[in-house]
Short mmCIF file of C-alpha atoms in Angstrom, two decimals:
data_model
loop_
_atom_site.label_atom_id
_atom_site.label_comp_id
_atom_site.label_asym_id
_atom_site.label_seq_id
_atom_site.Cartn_x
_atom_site.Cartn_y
_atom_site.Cartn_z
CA UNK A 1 20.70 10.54 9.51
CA UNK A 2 21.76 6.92 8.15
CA UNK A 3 18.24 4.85 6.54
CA UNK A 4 19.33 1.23 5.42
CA UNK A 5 17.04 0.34 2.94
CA UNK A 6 18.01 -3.45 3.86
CA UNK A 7 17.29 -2.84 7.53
CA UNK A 8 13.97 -0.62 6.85
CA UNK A 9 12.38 -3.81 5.01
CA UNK A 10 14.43 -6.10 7.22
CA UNK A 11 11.68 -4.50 10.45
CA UNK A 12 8.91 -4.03 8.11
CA UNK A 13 9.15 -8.11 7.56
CA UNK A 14 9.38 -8.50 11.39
CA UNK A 15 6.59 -6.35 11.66
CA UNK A 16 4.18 -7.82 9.10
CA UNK A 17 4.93 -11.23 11.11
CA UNK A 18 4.23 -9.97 14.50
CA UNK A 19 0.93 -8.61 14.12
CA UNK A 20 -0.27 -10.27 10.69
CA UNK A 21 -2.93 -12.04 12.50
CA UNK A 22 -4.78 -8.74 13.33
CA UNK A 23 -3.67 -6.32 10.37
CA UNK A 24 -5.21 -8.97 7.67
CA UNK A 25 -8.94 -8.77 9.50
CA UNK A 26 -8.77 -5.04 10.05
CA UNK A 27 -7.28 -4.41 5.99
CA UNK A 28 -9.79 -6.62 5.08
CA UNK A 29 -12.58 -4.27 6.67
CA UNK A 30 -11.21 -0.97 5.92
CA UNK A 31 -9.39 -1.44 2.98
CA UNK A 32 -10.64 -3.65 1.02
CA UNK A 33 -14.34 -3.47 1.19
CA UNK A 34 -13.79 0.45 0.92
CA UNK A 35 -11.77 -0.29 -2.37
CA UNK A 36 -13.90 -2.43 -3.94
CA UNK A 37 -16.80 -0.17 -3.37
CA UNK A 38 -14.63 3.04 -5.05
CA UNK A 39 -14.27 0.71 -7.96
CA UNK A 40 -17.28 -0.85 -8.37
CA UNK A 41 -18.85 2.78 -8.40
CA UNK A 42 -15.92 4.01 -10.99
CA UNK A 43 -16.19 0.76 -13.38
CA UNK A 44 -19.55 1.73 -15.41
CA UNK A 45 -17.03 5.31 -16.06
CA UNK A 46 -13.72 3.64 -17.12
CA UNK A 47 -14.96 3.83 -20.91
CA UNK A 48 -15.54 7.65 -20.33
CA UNK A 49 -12.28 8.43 -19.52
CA UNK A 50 -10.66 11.13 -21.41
CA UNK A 51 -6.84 11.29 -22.57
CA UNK A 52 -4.71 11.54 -19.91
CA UNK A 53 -2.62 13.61 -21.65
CA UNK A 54 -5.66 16.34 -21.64
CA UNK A 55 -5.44 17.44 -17.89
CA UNK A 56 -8.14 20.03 -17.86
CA UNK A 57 -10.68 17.46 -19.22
CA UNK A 58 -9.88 14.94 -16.46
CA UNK A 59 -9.86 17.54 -13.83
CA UNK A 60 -13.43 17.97 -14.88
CA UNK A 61 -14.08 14.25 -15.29
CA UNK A 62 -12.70 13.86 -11.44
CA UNK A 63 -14.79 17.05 -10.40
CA UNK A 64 -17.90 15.39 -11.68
CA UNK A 65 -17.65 12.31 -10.59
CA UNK A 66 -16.65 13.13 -7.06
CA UNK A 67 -19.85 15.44 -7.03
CA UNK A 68 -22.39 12.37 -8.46
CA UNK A 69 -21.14 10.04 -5.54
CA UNK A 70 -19.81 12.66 -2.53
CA UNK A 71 -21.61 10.76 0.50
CA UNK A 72 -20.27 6.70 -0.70
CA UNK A 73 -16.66 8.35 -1.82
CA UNK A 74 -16.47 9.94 1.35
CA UNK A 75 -17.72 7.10 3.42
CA UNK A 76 -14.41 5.22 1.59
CA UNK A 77 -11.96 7.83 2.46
CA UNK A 78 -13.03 7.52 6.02
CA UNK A 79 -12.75 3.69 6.11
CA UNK A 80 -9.31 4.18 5.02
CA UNK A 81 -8.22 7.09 7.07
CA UNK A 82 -9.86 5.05 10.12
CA UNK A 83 -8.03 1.46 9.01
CA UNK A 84 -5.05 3.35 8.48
CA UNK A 85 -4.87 4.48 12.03
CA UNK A 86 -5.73 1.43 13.87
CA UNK A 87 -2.92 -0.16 12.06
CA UNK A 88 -0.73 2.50 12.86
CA UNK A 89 -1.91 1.95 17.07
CA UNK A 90 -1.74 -1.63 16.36
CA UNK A 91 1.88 -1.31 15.30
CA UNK A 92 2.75 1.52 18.02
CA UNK A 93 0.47 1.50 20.63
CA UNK A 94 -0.59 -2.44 20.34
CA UNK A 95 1.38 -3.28 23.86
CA UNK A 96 -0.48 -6.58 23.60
CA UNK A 97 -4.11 -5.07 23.56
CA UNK A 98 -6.67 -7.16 21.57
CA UNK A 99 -7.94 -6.33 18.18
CA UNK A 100 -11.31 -4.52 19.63
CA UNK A 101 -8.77 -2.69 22.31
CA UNK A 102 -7.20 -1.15 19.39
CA UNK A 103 -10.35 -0.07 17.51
CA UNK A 104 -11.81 1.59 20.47
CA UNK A 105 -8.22 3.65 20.87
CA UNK A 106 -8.06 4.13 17.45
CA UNK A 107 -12.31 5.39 17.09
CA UNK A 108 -11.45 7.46 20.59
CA UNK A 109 -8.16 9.45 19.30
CA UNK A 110 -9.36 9.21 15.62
CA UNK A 111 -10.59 12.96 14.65
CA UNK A 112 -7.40 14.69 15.80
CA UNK A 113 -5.79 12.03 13.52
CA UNK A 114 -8.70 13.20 10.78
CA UNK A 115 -7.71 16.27 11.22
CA UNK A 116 -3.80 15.87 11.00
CA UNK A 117 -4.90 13.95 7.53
CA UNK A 118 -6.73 17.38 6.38
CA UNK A 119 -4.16 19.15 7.20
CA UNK A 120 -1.06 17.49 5.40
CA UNK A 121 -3.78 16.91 3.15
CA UNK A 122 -4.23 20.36 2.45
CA UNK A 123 -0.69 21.46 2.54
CA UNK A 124 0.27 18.60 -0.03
CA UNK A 125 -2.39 19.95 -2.62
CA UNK A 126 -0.93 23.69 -1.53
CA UNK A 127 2.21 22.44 -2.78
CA UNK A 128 1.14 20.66 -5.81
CA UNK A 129 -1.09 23.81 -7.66
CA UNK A 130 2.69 25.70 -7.16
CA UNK A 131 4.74 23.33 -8.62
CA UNK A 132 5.16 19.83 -8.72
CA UNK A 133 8.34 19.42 -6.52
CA UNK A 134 6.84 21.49 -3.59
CA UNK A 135 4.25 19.38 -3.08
CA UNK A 136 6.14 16.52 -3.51
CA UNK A 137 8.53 17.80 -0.92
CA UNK A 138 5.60 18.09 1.34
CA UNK A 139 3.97 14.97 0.95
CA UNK A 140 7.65 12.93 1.89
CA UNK A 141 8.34 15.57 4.57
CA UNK A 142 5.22 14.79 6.16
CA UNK A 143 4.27 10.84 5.94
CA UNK A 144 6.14 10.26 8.92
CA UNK A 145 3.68 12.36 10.83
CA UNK A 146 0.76 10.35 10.97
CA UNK A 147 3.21 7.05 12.49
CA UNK A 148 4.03 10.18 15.34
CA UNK A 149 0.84 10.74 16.34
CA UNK A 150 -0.19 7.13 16.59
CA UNK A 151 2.51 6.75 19.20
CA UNK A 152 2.35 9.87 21.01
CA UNK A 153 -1.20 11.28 20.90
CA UNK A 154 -0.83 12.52 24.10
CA UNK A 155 1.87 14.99 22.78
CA UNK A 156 -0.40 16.33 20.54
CA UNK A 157 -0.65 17.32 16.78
CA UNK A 158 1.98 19.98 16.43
CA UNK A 159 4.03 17.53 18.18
CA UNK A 160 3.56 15.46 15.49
CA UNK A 161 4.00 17.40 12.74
CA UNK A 162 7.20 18.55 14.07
CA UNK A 163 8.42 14.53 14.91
CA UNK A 164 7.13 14.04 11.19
CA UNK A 165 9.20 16.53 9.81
CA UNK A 166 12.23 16.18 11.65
CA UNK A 167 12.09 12.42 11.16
CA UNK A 168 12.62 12.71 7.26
CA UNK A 169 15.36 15.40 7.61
CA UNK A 170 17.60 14.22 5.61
CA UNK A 171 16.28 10.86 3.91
CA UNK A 172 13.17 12.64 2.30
CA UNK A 173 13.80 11.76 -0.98
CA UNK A 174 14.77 8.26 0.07
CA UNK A 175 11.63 7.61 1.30
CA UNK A 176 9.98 9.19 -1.66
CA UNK A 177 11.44 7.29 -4.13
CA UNK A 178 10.98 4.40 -2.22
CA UNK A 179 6.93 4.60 -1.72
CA UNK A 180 7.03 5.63 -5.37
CA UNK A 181 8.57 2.37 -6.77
CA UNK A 182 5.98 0.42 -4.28
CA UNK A 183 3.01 1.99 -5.57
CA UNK A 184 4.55 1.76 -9.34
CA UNK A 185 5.25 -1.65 -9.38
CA UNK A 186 2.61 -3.50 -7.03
CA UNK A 187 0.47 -1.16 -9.12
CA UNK A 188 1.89 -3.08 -12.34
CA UNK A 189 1.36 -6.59 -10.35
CA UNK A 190 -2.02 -5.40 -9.34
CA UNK A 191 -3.23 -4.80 -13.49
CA UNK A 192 -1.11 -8.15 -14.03
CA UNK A 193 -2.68 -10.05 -12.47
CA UNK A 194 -6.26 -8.78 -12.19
CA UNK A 195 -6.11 -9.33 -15.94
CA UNK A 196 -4.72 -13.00 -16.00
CA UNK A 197 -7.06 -13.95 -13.46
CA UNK A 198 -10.38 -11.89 -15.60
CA UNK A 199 -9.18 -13.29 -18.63
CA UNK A 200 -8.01 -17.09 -17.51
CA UNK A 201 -12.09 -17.13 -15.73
CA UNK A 202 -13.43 -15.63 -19.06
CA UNK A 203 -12.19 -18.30 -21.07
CA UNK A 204 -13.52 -20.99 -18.92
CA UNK A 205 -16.96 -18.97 -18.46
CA UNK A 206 -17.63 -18.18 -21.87
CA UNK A 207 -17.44 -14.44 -20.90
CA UNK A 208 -20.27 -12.99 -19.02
CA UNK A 209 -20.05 -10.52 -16.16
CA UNK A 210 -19.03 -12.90 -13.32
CA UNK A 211 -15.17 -12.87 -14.54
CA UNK A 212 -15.19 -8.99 -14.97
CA UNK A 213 -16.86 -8.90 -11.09
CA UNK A 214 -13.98 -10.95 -10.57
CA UNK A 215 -11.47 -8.84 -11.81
CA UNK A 216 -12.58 -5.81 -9.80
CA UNK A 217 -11.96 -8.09 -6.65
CA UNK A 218 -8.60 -9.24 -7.42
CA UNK A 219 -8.07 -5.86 -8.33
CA UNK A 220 -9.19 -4.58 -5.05
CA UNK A 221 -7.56 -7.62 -2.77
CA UNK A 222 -4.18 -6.45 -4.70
CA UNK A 223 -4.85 -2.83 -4.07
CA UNK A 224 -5.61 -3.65 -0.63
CA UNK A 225 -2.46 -5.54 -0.10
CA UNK A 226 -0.02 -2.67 -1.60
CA UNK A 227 -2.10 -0.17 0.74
CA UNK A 228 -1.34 -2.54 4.08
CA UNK A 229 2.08 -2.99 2.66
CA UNK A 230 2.31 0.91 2.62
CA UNK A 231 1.74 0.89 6.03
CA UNK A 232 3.92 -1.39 7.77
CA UNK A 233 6.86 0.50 5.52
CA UNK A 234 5.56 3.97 7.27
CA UNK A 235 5.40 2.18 10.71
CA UNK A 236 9.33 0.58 9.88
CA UNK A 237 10.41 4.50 8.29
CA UNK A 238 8.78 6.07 11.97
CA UNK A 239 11.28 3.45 14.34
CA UNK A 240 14.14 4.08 11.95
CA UNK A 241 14.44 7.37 12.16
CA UNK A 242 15.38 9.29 15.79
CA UNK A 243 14.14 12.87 16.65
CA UNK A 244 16.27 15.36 16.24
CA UNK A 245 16.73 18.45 17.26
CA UNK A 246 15.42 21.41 15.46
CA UNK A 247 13.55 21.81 12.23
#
C-alpha cells in the first residue's frame, strides 16, 4: 500500500475546511475545557516533579496523583474519548446531519467505542511493560481502528479492529513517525508560545497570578488544537488507506 504524505495532509486540509464550523464548537467542549481542567488540577504539582530520568519515582508520582483526583481525571478522559468520537462521526458519518444529530449518534454508539478505546488501550500498555517497540507497534497498528468503527458501527468491533489493522499494513511506521513529529513539535509550539504569551502579560501586569492563569489557557487552547489536529490526520490516514485482504 502507497500513503502520500502530500496527499494525506492535502485531505486532512480539505477536511478541516469542510466541517471546521462544527469541529471548533465540539473541540472547544470536549477538549479544551477537559484540558484545562487536567492542568489546572496538575499545576499546584509541577514543582513536585521528580527527575525524569528516575522512572520508578515518577511512576509513583503518576500513581499518586491519579489516585488523589480519580473521579475529575476520569471525567476528562471521558470528555475526550466522547469528543473524539463525535468528530470521528462528524467526519464519517456527518452525511449532512446537524451538530446535535451527531452528538446523539455519537452518545448512542459511544460505549462500544469506550470499549474499543479499553481495549487497544489495554493491548498498547501490554505491549509497552514487554518492550518498548511492541507496544509501539501496537499503538500504530491500531489508531486506524477507532476511524473504522466510526464509519461502520454496524459491522461491529472486531470488524474494526481487523479494518484497523489491515489499514496500516504496510505504512505503520509511516504513520507513527508521522503522529510522533505532530505531537513533538506542536508540543514545542504549544510551551513556545504559552511562555511568550505568560511572560509578555507578566511584564505588563507586574506579575501576579492572572498571567500564569493565562498561560495554562493558552497552553490548553494549543493542546486542544494539536489534539483536533490529531484527529482530522486519523480521519485523512482511515480514507487513504483501502481494506485489504487478510491480516
Amino acid at each position: 500500500m502507497t500513503l502520500r504524505l502530500a496527499d494525506l495532509l492535502a485531505d486532512a486540509k480539505a477536511l478541516w475546511q469542510r466541517e471546521r464550523t462544527l469541529v471548533l464548537p465540539v473541540a472547544g467542549m470536549f477538549f479544551l475545557v477537559p484540558l484545562l481542567g487536567v492542568v489546572l488540577l496538575m499545576a499546584p504539582h509541577v514543582a513536585q516533579l521528580p527527575d525524569f530520568a528516575d522512572q520508578a519515582a515518577l511512576g509513583a508520582f503518576y500513581n499518586q496523583f491519579v489516585q488523589a483526583n480519580l473521579v475529575p481525571l476520569a471525567l476528562a478522559y471521558f470528555g475526550f474519548d466522547f469528543g473524539l468520537f463525535a468528530l470521528l462521526s462528524l467526519f464519517l458519518q456527518g452525511n449532512g446531519r446537524t451538530l446535535g444529530q451527531v452528538l446523539a449518534l455519537a452518545l448512542r454508539r459511544l460505549f462500544p467505542f469506550l470499549v474499543l478505546e479499553l481495549v487497544v488501550s489495554l493491548a498498547v500498555q501490554l505491549g509497552l511493560s514487554l518492550f518498548l517497540a511492541p507496544g509501539v507497534f501496537l499503538f500504530a497498528r491500531t489508531w486506524l481502528a477507532a476511524p473504522a468503527y466510526a464509519a461502520r458501527p454496524e459491522a461491529g468491533l472486531i470488524d474494526a479492529f481487523r479494518q484497523g489493522w489491515v489499514r496500516s499494513s504496510g505504512v505503520t511506521w509511516l504513520l507513527l513517525l508521522l503522529i510522533a513529529a505532530m505531537v513533538f513539535v506542536l508540543g514545542i509550539v504549544a510551551i513556545g508560545v504559552s511562555s511568550i504569551v505568560t511572560g509578555l502579560i507578566a511584564g505588563a501586569a507586574g506579575g501576579g497570578v492572572v498571567p500564569e492563569l493565562v498561560g495554562y489557557l493558552v497552553l490548553s487552547i494549543v493542546g486542544a488544537l494539536i489534539w483536533t489536529a490529531l484527529v482530522v490526520l486519523r480521519v485523512a490516514a482511515y480514507r487513504a488507506t483501502g481494506p485489504r485482504q487478510g491480516i
